[in-house]
CSV table of C-alpha atoms in Angstrom, one decimal:
chain,number,residue,atom,x,y,z
A,273,MET,CA,0.0,0.0,0.0
A,274,SER,CA,1.5,3.3,-1.0
A,275,GLN,CA,1.3,6.4,1.3
A,276,SER,CA,1.7,10.0,0.4
A,277,TRP,CA,4.9,11.6,1.7
A,278,ASN,CA,3.0,14.5,3.2
A,279,ARG,CA,0.3,12.6,5.0
A,280,PRO,CA,-0.2,14.2,8.4
A,281,ARG,CA,-0.7,11.0,10.4
A,282,ARG,CA,2.9,9.8,9.7
A,283,ALA,CA,4.7,13.0,10.6
A,284,PRO,CA,4.1,12.8,14.4
A,285,ASP,CA,5.6,9.3,14.6
A,286,LEU,CA,8.8,10.5,12.8
A,287,ARG,CA,9.0,13.6,15.0
A,288,PHE,CA,8.6,11.5,18.1
A,289,CYS,CA,11.5,9.3,17.0
A,290,ALA,CA,13.7,12.3,16.4
A,291,CYS,CA,12.8,13.8,19.8
A,292,ALA,CA,13.3,10.5,21.6
A,293,ALA,CA,16.7,10.0,19.9
A,294,GLU,CA,17.9,13.4,21.0
A,295,THR,CA,16.7,12.7,24.5
A,296,ILE,CA,18.6,9.4,24.6
A,297,ILE,CA,21.8,10.7,23.0
A,298,SER,CA,22.2,14.1,24.7
A,299,PRO,CA,22.1,13.6,28.5
A,300,GLU,CA,23.6,10.2,28.7
A,301,CYS,CA,26.6,10.7,26.5
A,302,GLU,CA,27.5,14.3,26.9
A,303,GLY,CA,31.1,14.6,27.8
A,304,ARG,CA,31.6,10.9,27.3
A,305,VAL,CA,32.2,10.8,23.5
A,306,LEU,CA,35.8,9.5,23.7
A,307,VAL,CA,34.8,6.9,26.4
A,308,GLU,CA,31.9,5.7,24.2
A,309,LEU,CA,34.1,5.3,21.2
A,310,LEU,CA,36.8,3.5,23.2
A,311,GLN,CA,34.1,1.1,24.6
A,312,ASN,CA,32.9,0.4,21.1
A,313,ALA,CA,36.5,-0.3,19.9
A,314,HIS,CA,37.1,-2.5,22.9
A,315,ASP,CA,33.8,-4.5,22.2
A,316,ALA,CA,35.0,-5.2,18.7
A,317,HIS,CA,37.6,-7.6,20.1
A,318,PRO,CA,36.9,-11.1,21.4
A,319,ALA,CA,35.9,-11.1,25.1
A,320,ARG,CA,39.0,-12.7,26.5
A,321,SER,CA,41.5,-11.2,24.0
A,322,ALA,CA,44.7,-9.9,25.5
A,323,ASP,CA,46.2,-8.6,22.2
A,324,GLY,CA,43.6,-6.2,21.0
A,325,ARG,CA,44.6,-3.0,19.3
A,326,ILE,CA,42.9,0.4,19.6
A,327,GLU,CA,44.3,3.6,18.2
A,328,ILE,CA,43.0,7.1,18.9
A,329,LEU,CA,44.3,10.1,16.9
A,330,PHE,CA,43.3,13.7,16.8
A,331,ASP,CA,44.7,15.3,13.7
A,332,GLU,CA,44.6,19.1,14.1
A,333,ASP,CA,46.0,19.8,10.6
A,334,GLU,CA,43.4,21.4,8.4
A,335,ASP,CA,43.9,20.8,4.7
A,336,GLU,CA,41.9,23.2,2.6
A,337,ASP,CA,41.5,20.6,-0.2
A,338,GLU,CA,40.0,18.0,2.1
A,339,ASP,CA,36.5,17.8,3.5
A,340,GLU,CA,37.8,17.7,7.1
A,341,GLY,CA,36.4,19.2,10.3
A,342,GLU,CA,36.9,22.9,11.0
A,343,HIS,CA,38.7,22.0,14.2
A,344,GLY,CA,40.5,18.9,13.0
A,345,THR,CA,39.6,15.2,12.8
A,346,LEU,CA,39.3,12.5,15.4
A,347,TYR,CA,40.1,9.0,14.3
A,348,VAL,CA,39.3,6.0,16.4
A,349,ALA,CA,40.4,2.6,15.0
A,350,ASN,CA,40.5,-0.9,16.3
A,351,GLY,CA,41.9,-4.3,15.2
A,352,GLY,CA,38.9,-6.3,16.2
A,353,LYS,CA,36.0,-7.9,14.3
A,354,PRO,CA,35.3,-6.1,11.0
A,355,PHE,CA,32.2,-3.9,10.9
A,356,GLY,CA,29.4,-6.0,9.3
A,357,GLY,CA,25.8,-5.8,8.1
A,358,ARG,CA,24.3,-6.3,11.6
A,359,ASP,CA,26.6,-3.5,12.9
A,360,PHE,CA,25.5,-1.3,10.0
A,361,ASN,CA,21.8,-1.9,10.7
A,362,ALA,CA,22.2,-1.3,14.4
A,363,LEU,CA,24.2,1.9,13.8
A,364,CYS,CA,21.4,3.3,11.6
A,365,SER,CA,18.8,2.6,14.2
A,366,ILE,CA,18.1,4.4,17.5
A,367,ALA,CA,18.6,2.4,20.7
A,368,LEU,CA,19.3,-0.8,18.8
A,369,SER,CA,22.6,-2.6,19.2
A,370,SER,CA,24.1,-5.8,17.7
A,371,LYS,CA,25.7,-6.5,21.1
A,372,ARG,CA,24.1,-8.8,23.6
A,373,ALA,CA,23.2,-7.2,26.9
A,374,ASP,CA,25.7,-9.4,28.7
A,375,SER,CA,28.5,-8.9,26.2
A,376,GLY,CA,30.3,-6.2,28.1
A,377,THR,CA,30.0,-2.4,27.9
A,378,GLY,CA,27.5,-0.7,25.7
A,379,HIS,CA,24.4,-2.5,24.4
A,380,LYS,CA,21.9,0.3,24.1
A,381,GLY,CA,22.9,1.5,20.7
A,382,VAL,CA,23.6,5.1,21.7
A,383,GLY,CA,27.4,5.1,22.2
A,384,PHE,CA,28.5,5.8,18.7
A,385,LYS,CA,25.7,8.3,18.3
A,386,SER,CA,27.3,10.4,20.9
A,387,VAL,CA,29.7,11.7,18.2
A,388,LEU,CA,27.0,14.1,17.3
A,389,HIS,CA,28.4,16.2,20.2
A,390,LEU,CA,31.5,16.6,18.0
A,391,CYS,CA,30.4,16.6,14.5
A,392,ASP,CA,27.3,16.6,12.2
A,393,ALA,CA,28.3,13.8,9.8
A,394,PRO,CA,30.4,11.0,11.4
A,395,GLU,CA,32.2,8.6,9.0
A,396,VAL,CA,32.8,4.9,9.3
A,397,TYR,CA,35.5,2.9,7.5
A,398,SER,CA,36.1,-0.8,7.9
A,399,VAL,CA,37.8,-3.8,6.4
A,400,ALA,CA,35.8,-6.5,4.7
A,401,ARG,CA,37.7,-9.4,6.3
A,402,GLU,CA,39.9,-9.9,9.3
A,403,GLY,CA,43.5,-9.3,8.5
A,404,SER,CA,42.8,-7.1,5.5
A,405,ARG,CA,45.3,-4.3,5.2
A,406,ILE,CA,43.0,-1.9,3.3
A,407,LEU,CA,39.7,-0.3,4.2
A,408,ASP,CA,37.6,-2.3,1.7
A,409,GLY,CA,34.5,-2.9,3.8
A,410,PHE,CA,31.8,-0.5,4.8
A,411,THR,CA,32.7,3.1,4.0
A,412,PHE,CA,30.0,5.6,4.7
A,413,ARG,CA,29.1,8.8,6.5
A,414,PHE,CA,25.8,10.0,7.9
A,415,ALA,CA,23.7,12.6,6.1
A,416,ARG,CA,24.4,16.3,6.3
A,417,LEU,CA,21.4,18.6,6.1
A,418,ASP,CA,22.1,19.5,2.5
A,419,ASP,CA,22.0,15.8,1.6
A,420,PHE,CA,18.3,15.8,2.1
A,421,ASP,CA,17.8,18.2,-0.8
A,422,ALA,CA,19.9,15.9,-3.1
A,423,LEU,CA,17.9,12.9,-1.9
A,424,ALA,CA,14.6,14.8,-2.6
A,425,ARG,CA,15.7,15.7,-6.1
A,426,GLU,CA,16.7,12.1,-6.8
A,427,VAL,CA,13.5,10.3,-5.5
A,428,ALA,CA,10.8,12.9,-5.9
A,429,PRO,CA,12.0,15.8,-8.2
A,430,GLU,CA,8.4,16.9,-8.8
A,431,ARG,CA,7.6,17.4,-5.1
A,432,THR,CA,8.2,21.0,-4.0
A,433,GLY,CA,9.5,21.2,-0.4
A,434,PHE,CA,10.2,17.5,-0.1
A,435,GLY,CA,13.8,18.2,1.0
A,436,ALA,CA,12.6,20.4,3.9
A,437,HIS,CA,10.1,17.7,4.8
A,438,LEU,CA,12.9,15.1,5.0
A,439,ARG,CA,15.1,17.4,7.1
A,440,GLU,CA,12.3,18.0,9.5
A,441,ASN,CA,11.2,14.4,9.9
A,442,LEU,CA,14.4,12.3,9.5
A,443,LEU,CA,17.4,11.9,11.7
A,444,THR,CA,20.7,12.3,9.9
A,445,LEU,CA,21.8,9.1,11.7
A,446,LYS,CA,19.1,7.2,9.8
A,447,VAL,CA,20.4,8.2,6.4
A,448,PRO,CA,23.8,6.7,5.5
A,449,VAL,CA,25.7,8.1,2.5
A,450,PHE,CA,28.0,5.6,1.0
A,451,LEU,CA,31.5,6.8,0.1
A,452,GLU,CA,33.6,5.6,-2.8
A,453,ASP,CA,37.0,5.9,-1.1
A,454,ALA,CA,38.3,5.7,2.4
A,455,PRO,CA,40.7,8.4,3.5
A,456,ARG,CA,44.3,7.7,4.5
A,457,PRO,CA,44.4,8.9,8.1
A,458,PRO,CA,47.9,10.1,9.2
A,459,SER,CA,48.6,6.9,11.3
A,460,ALA,CA,45.3,5.3,12.2
A,461,SER,CA,45.1,1.6,12.0
A,462,ARG,CA,44.3,-0.2,8.8
A,463,ALA,CA,42.0,-2.5,10.8
A,464,GLY,CA,39.1,-0.1,10.6
A,465,ALA,CA,38.2,3.4,11.7
A,466,SER,CA,35.3,5.4,12.7
A,467,SER,CA,36.0,9.1,12.1
A,468,PRO,CA,33.9,12.0,13.1
A,469,SER,CA,35.1,15.0,11.1
């Protein structure tokens, strides 16, 4: 059954989700962004692993040719399990996690989302298989507000104001934008990186 995009009964549900997400992310994770990212990197390793690898790098250099953050770029990388489809689905959902409640720290699905305290469009880069030396797995960022205009032009060019409707009713963390190439961070691990910039 097809529904009109501007049907009023759907909009309150979407706005409720956006409000709930902001309520979940803001108070619980404020001031804990680095801790949340460190926990996620830790959880990517096997539970009893003693040889896990986590790298955290803050690159203050601003290259005018690059699409980097105004105040630099934070890279958090780990040598654990590659980022997979279940992880992707959980990351694009609010309060959903691919982790079991008894699997260690963080299972509420809000830890990574805390990066919204640092940036508007966090990026994720991963390897496809363990041991890979290149970031050939998931490579994406989350939508910026101007991405909604491009999305509206692509899916409904005849609908005036559709981009504004999407911006008002969709969370940027629900709209992944796939990237062609992974960046080469200054010295971040090749094992995978999530990079809010």
